[in-house]
Tab-separated table of C-alpha atoms and ligand atoms in Angstrom:
chain	number	residue	atom	x	y	z
A	178	MET	CA	-0.285	7.699	3.464
A	179	THR	CA	1.760	7.760	6.678
A	180	ALA	CA	4.513	5.200	7.222
A	181	LEU	CA	2.462	3.599	10.024
A	182	GLY	CA	-0.639	3.463	7.860
A	183	LYS	CA	1.364	1.807	5.129
A	184	LEU	CA	2.708	-0.697	7.642
A	185	LEU	CA	-0.740	-1.533	9.014
A	186	ARG	CA	-2.082	-2.145	5.520
A	187	THR	CA	0.532	-4.717	4.547
A	188	THR	CA	-0.634	-8.261	3.930
A	189	ALA	CA	1.974	-9.454	6.416
A	190	PHE	CA	0.448	-7.348	9.189
A	191	LYS	CA	-3.106	-8.342	8.361
A	192	LEU	CA	-2.081	-12.006	8.383
A	193	THR	CA	-0.402	-11.483	11.743
A	194	LEU	CA	-3.642	-10.036	13.103
A	195	VAL	CA	-5.647	-13.000	11.809
A	196	TYR	CA	-3.200	-15.503	13.310
A	197	LEU	CA	-3.098	-13.532	16.538
A	198	GLY	CA	-6.895	-13.582	16.724
A	199	ILE	CA	-7.009	-17.344	16.138
A	200	PHE	CA	-4.256	-17.951	18.660
A	201	VAL	CA	-5.858	-15.789	21.351
A	202	LEU	CA	-9.181	-17.568	20.822
A	203	PHE	CA	-7.486	-20.936	21.066
A	204	ALA	CA	-5.496	-19.974	24.165
A	205	ALA	CA	-8.605	-18.524	25.834
A	206	SER	CA	-10.628	-21.704	25.193
A	207	LEU	CA	-7.766	-23.833	26.462
A	208	LEU	CA	-7.579	-21.795	29.670
A	209	ALA	CA	-11.345	-21.890	30.130
A	210	TYR	CA	-11.345	-25.671	29.654
A	211	PHE	CA	-8.505	-26.018	32.131
A	212	ALA	CA	-10.229	-23.781	34.702
A	213	LEU	CA	-13.593	-25.552	34.405
A	214	ASN	CA	-12.009	-28.980	34.779
A	215	THR	CA	-9.983	-27.912	37.779
A	216	ARG	CA	-13.120	-26.570	39.428
A	217	ARG	CA	-14.981	-29.787	38.673
A	218	LEU	CA	-12.127	-31.901	40.035
A	219	ILE	CA	-11.917	-29.932	43.282
A	220	THR	CA	-15.713	-30.070	43.699
A	221	GLU	CA	-15.672	-33.838	43.124
A	222	GLN	CA	-12.971	-34.241	45.727
A	223	ILE	CA	-14.961	-32.210	48.254
A	224	THR	CA	-18.181	-34.129	47.642
A	225	ALA	CA	-16.375	-37.489	47.953
A	226	THR	CA	-14.804	-36.511	51.284
A	227	VAL	CA	-18.010	-35.020	52.641
A	228	ASP	CA	-20.012	-38.105	51.565
A	229	GLY	CA	-17.503	-40.330	53.339
A	230	GLU	CA	-17.671	-38.288	56.504
A	231	ILE	CA	-21.470	-38.183	56.492
A	232	ASN	CA	-21.543	-41.968	56.135
A	233	GLY	CA	-19.111	-42.352	59.048
A	234	LEU	CA	-21.013	-39.932	61.259
A	235	SER	CA	-24.367	-41.564	60.413
A	236	ASN	CA	-22.906	-44.906	61.507
A	237	ILE	CA	-21.677	-43.376	64.736
A	238	TYR	CA	-25.170	-41.980	65.350
A	239	ALA	CA	-26.755	-45.319	64.583
A	240	GLN	CA	-24.462	-47.078	67.042
A	241	GLY	CA	-23.919	-44.502	69.814
A	242	GLY	CA	-26.879	-42.127	69.515
A	243	ILE	CA	-26.859	-38.336	69.559
A	244	ARG	CA	-24.533	-38.030	72.588
A	245	ARG	CA	-21.760	-39.979	70.923
A	246	LEU	CA	-22.257	-38.085	67.661
A	247	VAL	CA	-22.025	-34.733	69.453
A	248	MET	CA	-18.763	-35.794	71.098
A	249	VAL	CA	-17.169	-36.878	67.843
A	250	VAL	CA	-18.314	-33.775	65.973
A	251	ASP	CA	-17.142	-31.594	68.827
A	252	ALA	CA	-13.677	-33.138	68.646
A	253	ARG	CA	-13.494	-32.801	64.851
A	254	SER	CA	-14.717	-29.205	64.958
A	255	ARG	CA	-11.729	-28.169	67.027
A	256	ARG	CA	-9.238	-29.269	64.347
A	257	PRO	CA	-7.996	-26.268	62.407
A	258	ALA	CA	-9.060	-27.324	58.951
A	259	SER	CA	-11.470	-26.229	56.260
A	260	SER	CA	-14.047	-28.826	57.330
A	261	LEU	CA	-17.380	-27.593	58.625
A	262	TYR	CA	-19.746	-29.404	60.975
A	263	LEU	CA	-23.048	-28.631	62.583
A	264	ILE	CA	-25.621	-30.680	64.461
A	265	THR	CA	-28.965	-29.126	65.368
A	266	THR	CA	-32.062	-30.276	67.126
A	267	PRO	CA	-35.205	-30.708	65.027
A	268	THR	CA	-36.117	-27.128	66.023
A	269	GLY	CA	-32.812	-25.750	64.802
A	270	GLU	CA	-30.841	-25.253	68.056
A	271	GLY	CA	-27.151	-25.939	67.642
A	272	LEU	CA	-25.764	-28.936	69.586
A	273	ALA	CA	-22.227	-29.096	68.270
A	274	GLY	CA	-20.030	-27.894	65.379
A	275	ASN	CA	-17.963	-24.965	64.212
A	276	VAL	CA	-20.521	-23.106	62.116
A	277	GLY	CA	-21.765	-19.868	63.709
A	278	ALA	CA	-24.228	-18.627	61.087
A	279	LEU	CA	-25.700	-19.897	57.836
A	280	GLU	CA	-27.904	-18.520	55.148
A	281	PRO	CA	-31.476	-18.626	56.463
A	282	GLY	CA	-33.282	-21.814	55.559
A	283	ALA	CA	-30.066	-23.619	54.655
A	284	LEU	CA	-30.826	-26.493	57.030
A	285	ASP	CA	-34.384	-27.038	55.832
A	286	HIS	CA	-33.464	-28.773	52.598
A	287	PRO	CA	-31.500	-31.969	52.871
A	288	GLY	CA	-28.929	-32.403	50.081
A	289	TRP	CA	-26.085	-30.440	48.513
A	290	LEU	CA	-25.912	-26.686	48.811
A	291	GLU	CA	-23.441	-23.876	48.122
A	292	THR	CA	-23.930	-21.332	50.861
A	293	SER	CA	-22.219	-18.510	52.656
A	294	TYR	CA	-21.450	-19.086	56.330
A	295	ARG	CA	-19.558	-17.737	59.292
A	296	ARG	CA	-17.375	-19.746	61.648
A	297	LEU	CA	-18.185	-19.744	65.320
A	298	GLU	CA	-15.185	-17.797	66.491
A	299	ALA	CA	-15.020	-15.534	63.403
A	300	PRO	CA	-15.988	-11.871	63.834
A	301	GLU	CA	-19.258	-10.598	62.453
A	302	GLY	CA	-19.262	-9.710	58.751
A	303	VAL	CA	-16.491	-12.087	57.631
A	304	ASP	CA	-18.486	-14.499	55.496
A	305	HIS	CA	-17.035	-17.386	53.530
A	306	HIS	CA	-18.368	-19.714	50.916
A	307	ALA	CA	-18.780	-23.391	51.472
A	308	LEU	CA	-20.125	-26.505	49.820
A	309	VAL	CA	-22.194	-28.399	52.352
A	310	ARG	CA	-24.418	-31.434	52.599
A	311	VAL	CA	-27.306	-31.540	54.996
A	312	VAL	CA	-28.885	-34.827	56.139
A	313	GLN	CA	-31.735	-35.434	58.459
A	314	LEU	CA	-30.890	-38.137	60.990
A	315	PRO	CA	-33.532	-40.515	62.314
A	316	GLY	CA	-35.029	-38.665	65.266
A	317	GLY	CA	-35.231	-35.326	63.470
A	318	PHE	CA	-31.684	-34.070	64.138
A	319	HIS	CA	-29.918	-32.177	61.316
A	320	LEU	CA	-26.349	-33.021	60.448
A	321	LEU	CA	-24.358	-30.633	58.219
A	322	VAL	CA	-20.908	-31.479	56.875
A	323	GLY	CA	-19.078	-29.254	54.388
A	324	ARG	CA	-15.857	-27.762	53.125
A	325	ASP	CA	-14.788	-24.167	52.765
A	326	LEU	CA	-14.483	-23.185	49.062
A	327	GLU	CA	-11.715	-20.643	49.559
A	328	GLU	CA	-9.081	-23.011	48.249
A	329	ARG	CA	-11.076	-23.725	45.096
A	330	GLU	CA	-11.572	-20.013	44.485
A	331	ARG	CA	-7.885	-19.304	45.028
A	332	VAL	CA	-6.858	-21.907	42.460
A	333	LEU	CA	-9.355	-20.488	39.971
A	334	SER	CA	-8.176	-16.942	40.516
A	335	ILE	CA	-4.554	-18.052	40.020
A	336	ILE	CA	-5.548	-19.627	36.711
A	337	ALA	CA	-7.521	-16.531	35.664
A	338	ASN	CA	-4.614	-14.271	36.566
A	339	ALA	CA	-2.101	-16.364	34.685
A	340	GLY	CA	-4.481	-16.463	31.732
A	341	GLN	CA	-4.869	-12.682	31.629
A	342	TRP	CA	-1.160	-12.053	31.767
A	343	SER	CA	-0.248	-14.645	29.210
A	344	LEU	CA	-2.947	-13.389	26.823
A	345	ALA	CA	-1.705	-9.811	27.204
A	346	LEU	CA	1.849	-11.009	26.578
A	347	VAL	CA	0.769	-12.993	23.512
A	348	ILE	CA	-1.028	-9.947	22.079
A	349	VAL	CA	1.873	-7.559	22.702
A	350	LEU	CA	4.490	-9.973	21.345
A	351	GLY	CA	2.258	-10.849	18.397
A	352	LEU	CA	1.755	-7.175	17.483
A	353	LEU	CA	5.474	-6.474	17.840
A	354	GLY	CA	6.257	-9.498	15.684
A	355	GLY	CA	3.701	-8.322	13.123
A	356	PHE	CA	5.262	-4.861	13.027
A	357	PHE	CA	8.724	-6.293	12.634
A	358	VAL	CA	7.781	-8.725	9.871
A	359	SER	CA	5.699	-6.100	8.012
A	360	ARG	CA	8.518	-3.569	8.225
A	361	ARG	CA	10.911	-6.074	6.707
A	362	VAL	CA	8.478	-7.027	3.959
A	363	LEU	CA	7.580	-3.376	3.351
A	364	SER	CA	11.179	-2.254	3.012
A	365	ARG	CA	11.758	-4.952	0.412
A	366	ILE	CA	8.575	-4.043	-1.456
A	367	ASP	CA	9.589	-0.373	-1.347
A	368	ALA	CA	12.958	-1.256	-2.835
A	369	MET	CA	11.167	-3.202	-5.574
A	370	THR	CA	8.763	-0.303	-6.230
A	371	GLY	CA	11.692	2.108	-6.509
A	372	THR	CA	13.399	-0.110	-9.065
A	373	ALA	CA	10.141	-0.595	-10.961
A	374	GLN	CA	9.756	3.178	-11.192
A	375	THR	CA	13.199	3.678	-12.698
A	376	ILE	CA	12.428	0.880	-15.136
A	377	MET	CA	9.158	2.578	-16.099
A	378	ALA	CA	11.056	5.838	-16.614
A	379	GLY	CA	12.766	4.076	-19.508
A	380	ASP	CA	15.790	2.496	-17.876
A	381	LEU	CA	15.180	-1.116	-18.821
A	382	SER	CA	18.530	-2.184	-17.392
A	383	GLY	CA	17.197	-1.901	-13.817
A	384	ARG	CA	16.638	-5.173	-11.916
A	385	LEU	CA	14.633	-5.919	-8.766
A	386	PRO	CA	16.766	-6.571	-5.680
A	387	VAL	CA	17.104	-10.241	-4.672
A	388	ALA	CA	17.788	-10.796	-0.954
A	389	GLY	CA	19.066	-14.337	-1.469
A	390	THR	CA	16.752	-15.899	1.109
A	391	GLY	CA	14.856	-17.877	-1.525
A	392	ASP	CA	11.478	-16.812	-0.116
A	393	GLU	CA	8.411	-15.922	-2.196
A	394	LEU	CA	9.505	-12.292	-2.688
A	395	ASP	CA	12.857	-13.495	-3.945
A	396	ARG	CA	11.210	-15.933	-6.321
A	397	LEU	CA	8.965	-13.145	-7.596
A	398	ALA	CA	11.939	-10.820	-8.054
A	399	VAL	CA	13.919	-13.513	-9.883
A	400	ASN	CA	11.030	-14.186	-12.238
A	401	VAL	CA	10.318	-10.494	-12.872
A	402	ASN	CA	14.031	-9.992	-13.543
A	403	ALA	CA	13.997	-12.828	-16.047
A	404	MET	CA	10.973	-11.214	-17.688
A	405	LEU	CA	12.749	-7.853	-17.795
A	406	GLU	CA	15.786	-9.528	-19.318
A	407	ARG	CA	13.595	-10.911	-22.067
A	408	ILE	CA	11.766	-7.608	-22.620
A	409	GLU	CA	15.045	-5.753	-22.758
A	410	ALA	CA	16.405	-8.177	-25.350
A	411	LEU	CA	13.206	-7.848	-27.408
A	412	MET	CA	13.218	-4.067	-27.141
A	413	ARG	CA	16.844	-3.937	-28.116
A	414	GLY	CA	16.069	-6.117	-31.137
A	415	LEU	CA	13.052	-4.015	-32.086
A	416	LYS	CA	14.925	-0.777	-31.648
A	417	GLU	CA	17.827	-2.096	-33.702
A	418	VAL	CA	15.457	-3.146	-36.462
A	419	SER	CA	13.571	0.184	-36.571
A	420	ASP	CA	16.773	2.169	-36.219
A	421	ASN	CA	18.337	0.121	-38.974
A	422	ILE	CA	15.344	0.597	-41.240
A	423	ALA	CA	15.331	4.345	-40.644
A	424	HIS	CA	19.068	4.492	-40.983
A	425	ASP	CA	19.350	2.216	-44.002
A	426	LEU	CA	16.531	3.913	-45.891
A	427	LYS	CA	17.805	7.373	-45.095
A	428	THR	CA	21.028	6.921	-47.042
A	429	PRO	CA	19.495	5.807	-50.359
A	430	LEU	CA	16.770	8.406	-49.895
A	431	THR	CA	19.343	11.144	-49.470
A	432	ARG	CA	21.186	9.844	-52.531
A	433	LEU	CA	17.931	9.883	-54.497
A	434	ARG	CA	17.255	13.442	-53.405
A	435	ASN	CA	20.746	14.570	-54.370
A	436	ARG	CA	20.384	12.989	-57.791
A	437	CYS	CA	17.108	14.837	-58.293
A	438	GLU	CA	18.872	18.036	-57.361
A	439	GLN	CA	21.618	17.322	-59.900
A	440	ALA	CA	19.008	16.630	-62.547
A	441	LEU	CA	17.160	19.807	-61.589
A	442	ARG	CA	20.255	21.879	-62.231
A	443	ALA	CA	20.508	20.515	-65.776
A	444	ALA	CA	16.774	20.512	-66.555
A	445	SER	CA	15.179	23.286	-68.538
A	446	ASP	CA	11.692	21.918	-69.229
A	447	VAL	CA	9.164	23.527	-66.857
A	448	ASN	CA	7.065	20.426	-66.228
A	449	TYR	CA	10.146	18.343	-65.721
A	450	ARG	CA	11.497	20.864	-63.182
A	451	ALA	CA	8.193	20.952	-61.306
A	452	ALA	CA	8.175	17.150	-61.055
A	453	LEU	CA	11.746	17.114	-59.757
A	454	GLU	CA	11.039	19.877	-57.275
A	455	SER	CA	8.054	18.090	-55.806
A	456	THR	CA	10.085	14.864	-55.618
A	457	ILE	CA	12.759	16.712	-53.686
A	458	ALA	CA	10.125	18.177	-51.338
A	459	GLU	CA	8.619	14.720	-50.735
A	460	SER	CA	12.081	13.280	-50.058
A	461	ASP	CA	12.803	16.060	-47.588
A	462	GLU	CA	9.564	15.272	-45.816
A	463	LEU	CA	10.490	11.553	-45.654
A	464	ILE	CA	13.999	12.322	-44.435
A	465	ARG	CA	12.508	14.554	-41.735
A	466	THR	CA	10.222	11.734	-40.641
A	467	PHE	CA	13.144	9.320	-40.417
A	468	ASP	CA	15.133	11.893	-38.488
A	469	ALA	CA	12.262	12.354	-36.063
A	470	LEU	CA	11.903	8.566	-35.631
A	471	LEU	CA	15.622	8.190	-34.958
A	472	MET	CA	15.500	11.053	-32.474
A	473	ILE	CA	12.541	9.513	-30.609
A	474	ALA	CA	14.362	6.175	-30.523
A	475	ARG	CA	17.401	7.902	-29.080
A	476	ALA	CA	15.326	9.673	-26.410
A	477	GLU	CA	13.328	6.558	-25.481
A	478	SER	CA	16.312	4.247	-25.246
A	479	GLY	CA	17.977	6.609	-22.774
A	480	GLN	CA	20.984	6.725	-25.108
A	481	ALA	CA	20.717	10.517	-25.145
A	482	ARG	CA	21.532	10.545	-21.431
A	483	ASP	CA	25.209	10.522	-22.323
A	484	ASN	CA	24.893	14.073	-23.651
A	485	MET	CA	23.475	15.663	-20.507
A	486	ALA	CA	24.683	19.116	-19.489
A	487	GLU	CA	23.239	22.055	-17.576
A	488	PHE	CA	21.622	24.798	-19.659
A	489	ASP	CA	19.080	27.602	-19.356
A	490	ALA	CA	15.594	26.673	-20.560
A	491	SER	CA	14.686	30.390	-20.778
A	492	GLN	CA	17.403	30.840	-23.375
A	493	ILE	CA	15.908	27.950	-25.344
A	494	ALA	CA	12.478	29.576	-25.207
A	495	ARG	CA	13.956	32.813	-26.568
A	496	ASP	CA	15.921	31.004	-29.297
A	497	VAL	CA	12.934	28.965	-30.460
A	498	GLY	CA	10.739	32.096	-30.360
A	499	GLU	CA	13.214	33.949	-32.519
A	500	LEU	CA	13.453	31.023	-34.928
A	501	TYR	CA	9.691	30.799	-35.445
A	502	GLU	CA	8.861	34.498	-35.400
A	503	PRO	CA	9.165	34.972	-39.183
A	504	LEU	CA	6.903	31.984	-39.817
A	505	ALA	CA	4.332	33.294	-37.344
A	506	ASP	CA	4.496	36.788	-38.827
A	507	GLU	CA	3.922	35.341	-42.268
A	508	LYS	CA	0.709	33.765	-41.012
A	509	GLY	CA	-0.382	36.931	-39.191
A	510	ILE	CA	0.128	35.437	-35.723
A	511	THR	CA	1.685	37.310	-32.799
A	512	LEU	CA	4.354	35.198	-31.137
A	513	LYS	CA	5.218	36.376	-27.634
A	514	VAL	CA	8.092	35.031	-25.561
A	515	ASP	CA	7.886	35.382	-21.784
A	516	ALA	CA	11.116	34.078	-20.242
A	517	PRO	CA	12.583	36.699	-17.920
A	518	ALA	CA	14.253	34.543	-15.261
A	519	ALA	CA	16.925	31.888	-15.567
A	520	ALA	CA	15.512	28.347	-15.622
A	521	PRO	CA	18.370	25.899	-15.163
A	522	VAL	CA	17.821	22.376	-16.455
A	523	ARG	CA	20.174	19.444	-16.704
A	524	GLY	CA	19.652	17.533	-19.883
A	525	ASN	CA	20.115	17.224	-23.600
A	526	ARG	CA	19.881	20.750	-24.997
A	527	GLU	CA	19.360	19.697	-28.589
A	528	LEU	CA	16.438	17.413	-27.738
A	529	VAL	CA	14.720	19.916	-25.434
A	530	SER	CA	15.021	22.600	-28.137
A	531	GLN	CA	13.530	20.256	-30.715
A	532	ALA	CA	10.679	19.321	-28.347
A	533	LEU	CA	9.775	22.955	-27.717
A	534	ALA	CA	10.117	23.731	-31.424
A	535	ASN	CA	7.615	20.954	-32.159
A	536	LEU	CA	5.070	22.540	-29.800
A	537	VAL	CA	5.532	25.988	-31.327
A	538	ASP	CA	5.331	24.451	-34.810
A	539	ASN	CA	2.000	22.838	-33.882
A	540	ALA	CA	0.654	26.089	-32.444
A	541	ILE	CA	1.503	27.988	-35.625
A	542	LYS	CA	0.280	25.185	-37.871
A	543	TYR	CA	-3.075	24.516	-36.219
A	544	ALA	CA	-4.000	27.768	-34.457
A	545	GLY	CA	-3.306	30.512	-36.946
A	546	PRO	CA	-5.937	32.237	-39.113
A	547	ASN	CA	-5.103	29.670	-41.800
A	548	GLY	CA	-5.668	26.946	-39.267
A	549	LYS	CA	-9.315	28.042	-38.997
A	550	ALA	CA	-8.949	29.673	-35.580
A	551	ASN	CA	-12.127	30.541	-33.719
A	552	GLY	CA	-12.369	34.293	-34.083
A	553	ALA	CA	-10.001	34.973	-31.155
A	554	PRO	CA	-6.935	37.038	-32.013
A	555	ALA	CA	-4.253	34.613	-33.147
A	556	GLU	CA	-1.651	34.820	-30.448
A	557	ILE	CA	0.905	32.342	-29.250
A	558	VAL	CA	2.709	32.709	-25.937
A	559	VAL	CA	5.924	30.793	-25.275
A	560	LYS	CA	6.775	30.838	-21.613
A	561	ALA	CA	9.632	29.519	-19.462
A	562	ASP	CA	8.874	29.436	-15.749
A	563	ASN	CA	10.148	28.184	-12.406
A	564	ASP	CA	7.533	26.123	-10.597
A	565	GLY	CA	9.055	24.912	-7.328
A	566	ASP	CA	11.428	22.094	-8.162
A	567	ARG	CA	10.255	22.054	-11.784
A	568	ILE	CA	10.961	24.107	-14.856
A	569	THR	CA	8.044	24.513	-17.232
A	570	LEU	CA	8.200	25.353	-20.915
A	571	THR	CA	4.690	26.293	-22.025
A	572	VAL	CA	3.254	27.031	-25.446
A	573	ALA	CA	-0.276	28.442	-25.390
A	574	ASP	CA	-2.345	29.136	-28.495
A	575	ARG	CA	-5.897	30.296	-29.238
A	576	GLY	CA	-6.728	27.692	-31.874
A	577	PRO	CA	-9.230	24.828	-31.873
A	578	GLY	CA	-7.313	22.876	-29.205
A	579	ILE	CA	-7.398	19.108	-28.749
A	580	PRO	CA	-10.555	17.478	-27.297
A	581	ASP	CA	-10.103	15.907	-23.864
A	582	SER	CA	-10.705	12.416	-25.224
A	583	ASP	CA	-7.904	12.739	-27.798
A	584	ARG	CA	-5.201	14.147	-25.529
A	585	GLY	CA	-4.000	10.688	-24.518
A	586	ARG	CA	-3.547	9.312	-27.993
A	587	VAL	CA	-2.091	12.310	-29.868
A	588	VAL	CA	1.265	11.699	-28.140
A	589	GLU	CA	1.467	8.267	-29.772
A	590	ARG	CA	3.506	7.912	-32.924
A	591	PHE	CA	1.862	8.794	-36.246
A	592	VAL	CA	-1.410	9.868	-34.611
A	593	ARG	CA	-2.975	12.933	-36.295
A	594	LEU	CA	-6.457	14.262	-35.689
A	595	GLU	CA	-8.990	14.307	-38.495
A	596	GLN	CA	-9.315	18.118	-38.350
A	597	SER	CA	-5.611	18.639	-39.139
A	598	ARG	CA	-5.256	16.397	-42.177
A	599	SER	CA	-5.058	19.484	-44.412
A	600	GLU	CA	-1.781	20.532	-42.798
A	601	PRO	CA	1.496	18.751	-43.595
A	602	GLY	CA	2.965	16.542	-40.891
A	603	SER	CA	3.563	12.943	-39.895
A	604	GLY	CA	2.219	12.848	-36.363
A	605	LEU	CA	5.600	12.514	-34.636
A	606	GLY	CA	6.012	15.995	-33.103
A	607	LEU	CA	4.211	15.365	-29.807
A	608	SER	CA	5.688	11.841	-29.560
A	609	LEU	CA	9.150	13.359	-29.537
A	610	ALA	CA	8.186	16.075	-27.039
A	611	SER	CA	6.743	13.430	-24.716
A	612	ALA	CA	9.750	11.101	-25.089
A	613	VAL	CA	12.145	13.973	-24.384
A	614	ALA	CA	10.207	15.007	-21.264
A	615	ARG	CA	10.263	11.423	-19.980
A	616	LEU	CA	13.963	11.090	-20.753
A	617	HIS	CA	14.577	13.990	-18.375
A	618	GLY	CA	12.302	12.617	-15.656
A	619	GLY	CA	9.576	15.118	-16.534
A	620	GLU	CA	6.293	15.009	-18.438
A	621	LEU	CA	4.370	16.546	-21.315
A	622	LYS	CA	0.991	18.001	-20.324
A	623	LEU	CA	-1.732	18.988	-22.784
A	624	GLU	CA	-4.407	21.266	-21.298
A	625	ASP	CA	-7.285	23.448	-22.349
A	626	ASN	CA	-6.334	27.112	-22.835
A	627	HIS	CA	-10.002	28.266	-23.062
A	628	PRO	CA	-9.913	28.442	-26.040
A	629	GLY	CA	-6.905	26.754	-27.560
A	630	LEU	CA	-4.256	24.356	-26.441
A	631	ARG	CA	-1.705	24.831	-23.710
A	632	SER	CA	1.141	22.319	-23.994
A	633	THR	CA	3.675	22.171	-21.194
A	634	ILE	CA	6.974	20.376	-20.920
A	635	ALA	CA	7.754	20.101	-17.212
A	636	LEU	CA	11.348	19.188	-16.358
A	637	PRO	CA	13.154	18.774	-13.033
A	638	ARG	CA	14.968	21.917	-12.068
A	639	ALA	CA	18.746	21.730	-11.773
A	640	GLY	CA	20.192	23.005	-8.498
A	641	PRO	CA	18.287	23.915	-5.301
A	642	ALA	CA	14.485	24.234	-5.476
A	643	ARG	CA	12.760	27.607	-5.224
A	644	PRO	CA	9.226	28.312	-3.982
A	645	ALA	CA	6.509	28.095	-6.629
A	646	GLY	CA	5.675	31.188	-8.698
A	647	ASN	CA	8.993	32.813	-7.935
A	648	GLY	CA	10.113	34.217	-11.278
B	732	ATP	N1	-1.788	23.369	-30.980
B	732	ATP	C1	-2.646	22.453	-31.500
B	732	ATP	N2	-3.932	22.762	-31.776
B	732	ATP	C2	-4.767	21.847	-32.277
B	732	ATP	N3	-4.429	20.569	-32.536
B	732	ATP	C3	-3.161	20.194	-32.291
B	732	ATP	C4	-2.208	21.113	-31.750
B	732	ATP	N4	-1.033	20.447	-31.602
B	732	ATP	C5	-1.238	19.194	-32.031
B	732	ATP	N5	-2.497	19.028	-32.452
B	732	ATP	C6	-3.084	17.791	-32.971
B	732	ATP	O1	-2.267	16.709	-32.537
B	732	ATP	C7	-1.827	15.947	-33.644
B	732	ATP	C8	-0.468	15.398	-33.384
B	732	ATP	O2	0.501	16.429	-33.337
B	732	ATP	P1	2.001	16.094	-33.714
B	732	ATP	O3	2.799	17.334	-33.514
B	732	ATP	O4	2.380	14.885	-32.963
B	732	ATP	O5	1.915	15.703	-35.225
B	732	ATP	P2	1.753	16.653	-36.481
B	732	ATP	O6	1.885	18.068	-36.070
B	732	ATP	O7	0.506	16.243	-37.128
B	732	ATP	O8	2.975	16.218	-37.370
B	732	ATP	P3	4.522	16.590	-37.148
B	732	ATP	O9	4.613	17.332	-35.862
B	732	ATP	O10	5.199	15.278	-37.108
B	732	ATP	O11	4.882	17.417	-38.319
B	732	ATP	C9	-1.879	16.907	-34.775
B	732	ATP	O12	-2.036	16.229	-35.987
B	732	ATP	C10	-3.095	17.765	-34.452
B	732	ATP	O13	-4.249	17.102	-34.876
B	733	MG	MG1	3.542	18.721	-34.971
């Protein structure tokens, strides 16, 4: 997702949009209300003035007749104002006033009327709008009094203009504010996500950043940190207990084994010797399990990070291949090592070797002719490769493989599949390989080799990255 896309999808930005929408709606209704009321007020003022004037002029007509009325209207028409006057004969001939032209039929209907008109001295084609009242005087004369509406329209257009600009300003400022707030929130969330990722990688000592503003993000961070504190304490306790059990049982177990060995040296009875030998073998198996558990604990706790150094994973592939070749030969399996180029990794050499050895051990154990392979020639390929910024250590066999649905759980401790119960083992090999990969910031992948299993330990490459497939 692009940075902008991420920004636009934040809750902060969406909330800003909602608030902006509400505010714009509110501001628009306020402006509309204001404009409508102003228009009404101006119209009321015009009608009041016009009514007053019509009353006055009607009185003048009643007292002085048409001649007097024409004189008064004539005088008023000369004043440079927005007032309009017109007197016509019953047949429509103009007697006095300042109106040159009207909409046709405007004089026929007594009452209020909004009409376009032209002043007497105005040039042709310059029409204005006016609100006028027409009355019919006794005797059939028409009297028209009105006001030009230009002023009212100007006020309305000023309001509309101001409204447009202020709405545009509100939208721009609102969007900018939204961007700014979202960016701030996003950068804090990103910082939290980063910390959460290092915590998930096994570093339980990480804590979410607290800005100190006491806002909801801070409160969340403080609470999550408290939770992490508690989890870390619990994990430490659990680890100590399991480490102590493994450690404390290992010593008496080793002593027991040594005593059996001593007894074996002195024993001559065949049955007795066989019993002692199998006891020693069982003890060795138990000691190996404890060792594996302790090693996994070391890898998972991140303790093994202290022993990090740069080494060549290709060399490890060759060493492990050499180590397991006799065992493979014995089972009639071809073990091939393909590690031509240097594959520099920074990490714990001992743990990575053990992890790879576990994968090769599995391949030999489960995929050989004794492991009921599926007719394909029993071949195991151990490969070290550079894959961009990763180093991959792959072990591919031609055995029965692991079904898709089981690939998630076989990396858990003590999990063994039903089909492999006949082989010795405790179900800790893949757990260690996975813990070691995670310790180094990498991963263990189990894939189908069509047929067989292809297990890969992918680790970050030390030094500058190279393009994929190069070497
Ligand atoms: N190459 C493989 N082919 C088929 N099944 C496999 C293969 N590797 C592992 N498995 C299955 O995954 C299970 C877990 O493997 P893991 O290495 O963790 O334990 P294990 O080999 O049983 O015991 P351990 O490695 O502790 O001696 C195995 O019991 C087996 O069922
Ligand atoms: Mg194993």
